[in-house]
mmCIF file of C-alpha atoms in Angstrom:
data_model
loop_
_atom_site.group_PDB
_atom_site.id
_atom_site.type_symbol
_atom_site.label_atom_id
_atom_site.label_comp_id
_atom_site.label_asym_id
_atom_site.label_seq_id
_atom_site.Cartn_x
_atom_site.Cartn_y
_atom_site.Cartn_z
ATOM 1 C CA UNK A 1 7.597 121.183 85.315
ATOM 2 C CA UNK A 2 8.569 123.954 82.817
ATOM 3 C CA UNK A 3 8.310 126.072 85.381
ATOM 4 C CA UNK A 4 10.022 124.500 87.809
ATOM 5 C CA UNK A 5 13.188 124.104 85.163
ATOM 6 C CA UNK A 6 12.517 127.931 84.295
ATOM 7 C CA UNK A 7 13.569 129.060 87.937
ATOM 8 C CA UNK A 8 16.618 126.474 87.815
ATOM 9 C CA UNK A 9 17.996 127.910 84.693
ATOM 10 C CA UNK A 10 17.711 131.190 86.534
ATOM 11 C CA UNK A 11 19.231 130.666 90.030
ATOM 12 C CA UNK A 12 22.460 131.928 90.225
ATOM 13 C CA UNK A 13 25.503 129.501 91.118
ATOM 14 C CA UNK A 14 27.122 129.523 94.787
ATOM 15 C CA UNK A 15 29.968 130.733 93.797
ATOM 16 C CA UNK A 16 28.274 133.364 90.865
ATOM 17 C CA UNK A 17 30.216 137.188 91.769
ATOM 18 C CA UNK A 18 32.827 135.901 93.954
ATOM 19 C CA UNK A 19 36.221 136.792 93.082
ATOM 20 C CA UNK A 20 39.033 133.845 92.040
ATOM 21 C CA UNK A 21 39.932 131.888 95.356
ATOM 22 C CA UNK A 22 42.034 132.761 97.664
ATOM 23 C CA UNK A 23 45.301 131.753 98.171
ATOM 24 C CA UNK A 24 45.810 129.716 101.514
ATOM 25 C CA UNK A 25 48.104 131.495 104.307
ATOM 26 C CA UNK A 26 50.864 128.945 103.683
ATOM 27 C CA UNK A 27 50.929 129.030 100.196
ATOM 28 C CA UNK A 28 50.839 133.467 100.188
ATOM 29 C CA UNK A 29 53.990 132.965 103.147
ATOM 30 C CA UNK A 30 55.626 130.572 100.532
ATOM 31 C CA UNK A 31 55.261 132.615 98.010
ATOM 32 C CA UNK A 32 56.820 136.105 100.019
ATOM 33 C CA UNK A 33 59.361 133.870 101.547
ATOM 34 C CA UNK A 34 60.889 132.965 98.094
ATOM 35 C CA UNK A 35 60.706 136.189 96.511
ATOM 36 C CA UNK A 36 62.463 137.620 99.634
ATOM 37 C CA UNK A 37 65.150 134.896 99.187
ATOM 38 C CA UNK A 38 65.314 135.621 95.204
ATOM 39 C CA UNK A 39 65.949 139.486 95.788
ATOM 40 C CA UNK A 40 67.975 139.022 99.204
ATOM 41 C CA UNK A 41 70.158 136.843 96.862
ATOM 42 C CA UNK A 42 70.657 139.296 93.197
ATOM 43 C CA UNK A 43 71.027 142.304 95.921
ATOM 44 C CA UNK A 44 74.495 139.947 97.355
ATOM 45 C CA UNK A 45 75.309 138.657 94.432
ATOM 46 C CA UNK A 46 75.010 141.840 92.271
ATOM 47 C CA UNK A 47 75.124 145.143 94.622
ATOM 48 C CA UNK A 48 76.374 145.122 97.851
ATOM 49 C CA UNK A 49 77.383 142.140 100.729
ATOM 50 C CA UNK A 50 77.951 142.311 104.238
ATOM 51 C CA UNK A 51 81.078 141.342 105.641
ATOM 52 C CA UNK A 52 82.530 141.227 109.354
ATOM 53 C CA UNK A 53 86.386 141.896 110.304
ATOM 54 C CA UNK A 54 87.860 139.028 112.358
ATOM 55 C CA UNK A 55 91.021 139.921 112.272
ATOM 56 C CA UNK A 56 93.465 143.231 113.298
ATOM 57 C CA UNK A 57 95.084 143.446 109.899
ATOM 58 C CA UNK A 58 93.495 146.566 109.397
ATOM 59 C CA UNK A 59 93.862 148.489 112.402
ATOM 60 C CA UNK A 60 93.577 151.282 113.069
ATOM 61 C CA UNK A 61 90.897 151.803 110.307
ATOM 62 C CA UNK A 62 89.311 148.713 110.618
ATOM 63 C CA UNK A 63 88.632 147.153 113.929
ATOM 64 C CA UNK A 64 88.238 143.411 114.472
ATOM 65 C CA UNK A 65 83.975 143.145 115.281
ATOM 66 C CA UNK A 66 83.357 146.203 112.596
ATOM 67 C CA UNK A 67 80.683 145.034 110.469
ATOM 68 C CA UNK A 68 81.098 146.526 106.944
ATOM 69 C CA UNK A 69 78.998 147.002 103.777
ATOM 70 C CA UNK A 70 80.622 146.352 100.162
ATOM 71 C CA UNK A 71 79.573 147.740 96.569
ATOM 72 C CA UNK A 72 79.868 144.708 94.059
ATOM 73 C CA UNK A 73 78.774 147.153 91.363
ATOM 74 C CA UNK A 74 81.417 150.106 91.349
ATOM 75 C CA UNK A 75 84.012 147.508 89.702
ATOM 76 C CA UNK A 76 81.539 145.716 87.594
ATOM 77 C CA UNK A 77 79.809 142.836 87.769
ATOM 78 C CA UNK A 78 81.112 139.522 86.815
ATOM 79 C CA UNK A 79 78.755 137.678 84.086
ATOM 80 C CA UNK A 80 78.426 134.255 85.017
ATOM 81 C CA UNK A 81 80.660 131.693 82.974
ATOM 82 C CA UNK A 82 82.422 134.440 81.159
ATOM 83 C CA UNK A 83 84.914 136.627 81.932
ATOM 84 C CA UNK A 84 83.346 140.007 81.158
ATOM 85 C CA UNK A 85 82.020 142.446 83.765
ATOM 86 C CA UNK A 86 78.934 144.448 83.851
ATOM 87 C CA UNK A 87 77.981 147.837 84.956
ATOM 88 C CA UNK A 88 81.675 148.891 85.515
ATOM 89 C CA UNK A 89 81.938 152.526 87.019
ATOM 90 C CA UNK A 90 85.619 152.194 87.629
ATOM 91 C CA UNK A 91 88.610 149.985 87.735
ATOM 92 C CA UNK A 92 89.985 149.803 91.705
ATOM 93 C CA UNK A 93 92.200 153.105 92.464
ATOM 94 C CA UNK A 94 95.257 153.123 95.055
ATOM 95 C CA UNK A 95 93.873 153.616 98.487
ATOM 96 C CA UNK A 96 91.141 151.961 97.412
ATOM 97 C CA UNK A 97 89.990 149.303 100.444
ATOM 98 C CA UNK A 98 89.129 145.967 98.595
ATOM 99 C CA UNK A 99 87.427 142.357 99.973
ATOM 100 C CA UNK A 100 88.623 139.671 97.616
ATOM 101 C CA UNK A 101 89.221 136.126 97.631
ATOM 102 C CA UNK A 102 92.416 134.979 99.548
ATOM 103 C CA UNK A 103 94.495 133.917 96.525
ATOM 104 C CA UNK A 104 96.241 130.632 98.525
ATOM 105 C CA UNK A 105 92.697 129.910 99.938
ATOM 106 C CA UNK A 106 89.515 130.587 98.137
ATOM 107 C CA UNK A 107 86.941 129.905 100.742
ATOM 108 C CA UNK A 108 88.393 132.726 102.407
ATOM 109 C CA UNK A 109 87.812 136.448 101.783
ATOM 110 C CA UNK A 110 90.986 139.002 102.784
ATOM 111 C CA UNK A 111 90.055 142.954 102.965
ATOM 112 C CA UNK A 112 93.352 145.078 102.276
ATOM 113 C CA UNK A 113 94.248 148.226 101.111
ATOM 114 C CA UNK A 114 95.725 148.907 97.350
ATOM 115 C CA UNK A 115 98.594 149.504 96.875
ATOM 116 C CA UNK A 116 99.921 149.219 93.564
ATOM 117 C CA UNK A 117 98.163 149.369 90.615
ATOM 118 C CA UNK A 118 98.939 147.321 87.169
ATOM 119 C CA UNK A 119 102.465 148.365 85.936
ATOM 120 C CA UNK A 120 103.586 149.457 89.037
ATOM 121 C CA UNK A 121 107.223 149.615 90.864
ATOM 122 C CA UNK A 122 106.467 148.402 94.565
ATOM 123 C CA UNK A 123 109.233 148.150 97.203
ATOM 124 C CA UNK A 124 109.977 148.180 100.607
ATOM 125 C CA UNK A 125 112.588 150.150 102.561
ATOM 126 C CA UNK A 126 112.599 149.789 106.277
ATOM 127 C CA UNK A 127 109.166 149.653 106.558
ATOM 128 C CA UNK A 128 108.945 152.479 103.922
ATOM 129 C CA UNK A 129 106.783 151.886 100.372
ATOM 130 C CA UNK A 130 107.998 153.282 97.359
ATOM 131 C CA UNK A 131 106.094 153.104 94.723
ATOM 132 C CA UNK A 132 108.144 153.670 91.350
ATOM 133 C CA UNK A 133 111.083 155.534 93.007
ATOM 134 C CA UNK A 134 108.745 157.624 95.241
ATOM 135 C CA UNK A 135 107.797 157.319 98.753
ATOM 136 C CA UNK A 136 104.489 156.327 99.147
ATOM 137 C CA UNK A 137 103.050 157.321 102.695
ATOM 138 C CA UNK A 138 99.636 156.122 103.708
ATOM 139 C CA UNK A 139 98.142 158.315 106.059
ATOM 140 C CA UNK A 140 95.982 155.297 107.641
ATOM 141 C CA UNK A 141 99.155 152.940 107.737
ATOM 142 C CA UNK A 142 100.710 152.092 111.742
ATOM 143 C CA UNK A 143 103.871 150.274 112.483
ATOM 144 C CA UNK A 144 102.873 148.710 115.818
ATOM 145 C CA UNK A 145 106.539 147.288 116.382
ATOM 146 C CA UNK A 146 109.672 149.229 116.246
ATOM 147 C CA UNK A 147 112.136 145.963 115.064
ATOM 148 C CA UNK A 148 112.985 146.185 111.651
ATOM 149 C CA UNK A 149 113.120 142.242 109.973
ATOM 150 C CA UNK A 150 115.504 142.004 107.649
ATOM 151 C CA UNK A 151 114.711 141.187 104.102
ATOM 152 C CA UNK A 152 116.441 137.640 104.402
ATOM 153 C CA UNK A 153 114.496 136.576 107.094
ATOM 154 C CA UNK A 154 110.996 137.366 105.898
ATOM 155 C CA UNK A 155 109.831 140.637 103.897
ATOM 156 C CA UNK A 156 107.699 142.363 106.287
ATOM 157 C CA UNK A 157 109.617 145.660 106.070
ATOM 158 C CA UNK A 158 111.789 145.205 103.421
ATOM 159 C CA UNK A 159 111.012 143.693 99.908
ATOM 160 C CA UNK A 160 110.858 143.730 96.099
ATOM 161 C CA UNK A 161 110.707 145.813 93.650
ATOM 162 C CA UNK A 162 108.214 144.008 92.132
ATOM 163 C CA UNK A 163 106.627 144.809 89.228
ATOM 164 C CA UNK A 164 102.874 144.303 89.230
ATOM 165 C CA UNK A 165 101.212 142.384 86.416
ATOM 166 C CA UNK A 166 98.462 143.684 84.560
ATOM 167 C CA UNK A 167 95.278 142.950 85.494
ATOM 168 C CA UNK A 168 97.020 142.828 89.405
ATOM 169 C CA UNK A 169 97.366 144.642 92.451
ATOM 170 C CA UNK A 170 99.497 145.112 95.241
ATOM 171 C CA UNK A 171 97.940 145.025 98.203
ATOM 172 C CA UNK A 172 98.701 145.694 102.367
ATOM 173 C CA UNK A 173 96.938 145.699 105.458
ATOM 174 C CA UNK A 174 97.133 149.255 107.583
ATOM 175 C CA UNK A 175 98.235 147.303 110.697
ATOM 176 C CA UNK A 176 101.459 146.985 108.474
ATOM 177 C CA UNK A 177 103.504 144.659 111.341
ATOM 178 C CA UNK A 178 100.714 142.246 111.425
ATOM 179 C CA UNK A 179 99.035 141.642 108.535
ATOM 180 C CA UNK A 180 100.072 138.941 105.704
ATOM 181 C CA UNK A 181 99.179 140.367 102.385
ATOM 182 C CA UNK A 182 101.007 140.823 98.653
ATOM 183 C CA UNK A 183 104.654 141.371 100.508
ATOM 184 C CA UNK A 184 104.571 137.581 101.810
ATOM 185 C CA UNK A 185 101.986 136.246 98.787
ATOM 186 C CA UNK A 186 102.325 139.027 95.646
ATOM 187 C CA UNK A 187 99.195 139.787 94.112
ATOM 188 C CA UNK A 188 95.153 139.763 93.602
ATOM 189 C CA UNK A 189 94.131 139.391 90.796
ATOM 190 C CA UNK A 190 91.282 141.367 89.048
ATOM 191 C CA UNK A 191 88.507 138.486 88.774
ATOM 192 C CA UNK A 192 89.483 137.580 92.351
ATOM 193 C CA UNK A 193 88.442 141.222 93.772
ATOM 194 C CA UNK A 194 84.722 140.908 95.150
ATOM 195 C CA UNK A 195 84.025 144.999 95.830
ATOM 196 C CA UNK A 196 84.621 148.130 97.783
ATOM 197 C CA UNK A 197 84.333 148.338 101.074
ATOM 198 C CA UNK A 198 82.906 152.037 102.260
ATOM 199 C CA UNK A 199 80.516 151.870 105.352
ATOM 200 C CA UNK A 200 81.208 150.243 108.516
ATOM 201 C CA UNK A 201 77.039 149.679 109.181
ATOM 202 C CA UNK A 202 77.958 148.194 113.239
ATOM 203 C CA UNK A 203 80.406 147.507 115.210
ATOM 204 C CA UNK A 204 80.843 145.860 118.559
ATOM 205 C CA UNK A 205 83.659 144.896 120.721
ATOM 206 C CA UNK A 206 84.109 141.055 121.500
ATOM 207 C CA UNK A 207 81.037 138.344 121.848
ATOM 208 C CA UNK A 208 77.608 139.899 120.561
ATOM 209 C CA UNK A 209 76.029 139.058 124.321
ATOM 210 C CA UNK A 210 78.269 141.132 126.256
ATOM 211 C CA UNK A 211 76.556 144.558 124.456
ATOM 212 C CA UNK A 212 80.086 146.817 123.810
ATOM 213 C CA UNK A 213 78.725 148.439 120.983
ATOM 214 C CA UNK A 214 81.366 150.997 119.419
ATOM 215 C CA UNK A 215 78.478 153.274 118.306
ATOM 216 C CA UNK A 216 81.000 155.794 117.194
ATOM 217 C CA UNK A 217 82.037 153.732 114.489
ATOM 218 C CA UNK A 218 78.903 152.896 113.303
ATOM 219 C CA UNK A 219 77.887 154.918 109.879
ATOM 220 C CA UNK A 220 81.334 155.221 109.242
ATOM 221 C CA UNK A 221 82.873 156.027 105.588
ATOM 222 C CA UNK A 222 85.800 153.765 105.107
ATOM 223 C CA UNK A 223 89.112 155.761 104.101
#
């Protein structure tokens, strides 16, 4: 008998030098799933965002079907529930094109070009900007329509001056005879800018199943 419990005490377990469990397959998908999700979501929220064009407001640069990549981070990023930004490398310069949120809409996001910065003079002549006194020519800018609308009917080529408030911007769409931006609705506001916009990452012309792929536009810098 005392040998008997001798050899007992002595057998090893079944399970003696086997590592910890594993993890089931569902449970290891689960868990790469969610951290994908986690990252996928402070990389959108915090660094850069896709967007698509689906509209010609910016034509020439900016085609309706370009898909385009924007830095959150260059302007700063907005701390949640406060109104203080992170990370800032720069305030937005003129030229600069900008995706914000539509200011009479905000479920929808607007891409335009600025225009005038806080503290700015910003009026239109016959389809001319001036920008404190001076002309203000945009080399990307087309006039797509040769009528000139005068400034009682609707401010398309004539308007202003308006001075922009701080923390503001003036902003315009290149296709400048078809797009509705600060001339019809003034000005974005700072907190209401979402990023940059500087690589156009694909592009394709019309539905995705009909394969017109503009692959010269695709790795494009945005000017």
């Amino acid at each position: 008998m005392a040998e008997q419990t001798e050899q007992q005490i002595q057998a090893p377990s079944p399970t003696a030098g086997q590592g910890p469990a594993k993890k089931s397959v569902v449970r290891e998908y689960a868990e790469s799933i969610i951290i994908a999700v986690i990252l996928a979501l402070i990389i959108r929220a915090f660094i850069v965002q896709a967007f698509k064009i689906p509209s010609g407001s910016m034509e020439d640069t900016l085609l309706i079907g370009d898909h385009l990549l924007v830095s959150k981070f260059i302007y700063g990023t907005d701390l949640p529930f406060t109104d203080k930004r992170l990370f800032k490398i720069r305030d937005p310069k003129r030229g600069d094109v900008i995706v914000f949120v539509y200011p009479e809409d905000p479920r929808k996001d607007f891409i335009k070009r600025v225009i005038g910065l806080p503290g700015d003079v910003v009026e239109g002549k016959d389809k001319q900007v001036y920008i404190n006194g001076q002309l203000y020519v945009t080399p990307q800018a087309v006039h797509k329509e040769t009528e000139i609308i005068p400034k009682e009917q609707n401010p398309r080529d004539t308007f202003g001056p308006v001075v922009v408030p701080a923390d503001s911007y003036f902003v315009m769409g290149d296709n400048r005879d078809r797009s509705y931006d600060s001339r019809f609705w003034k000005f974005v506001t700072r907190d209401q800018i979402k990023g940059l916009a500087f690589i156009k990452y694909w592009s394709i012309d019309g539905p995705w199943y009909k394969f017109n792929i503009r692959w010269r536009n695709i790795g494009r810098l945005i000017k």
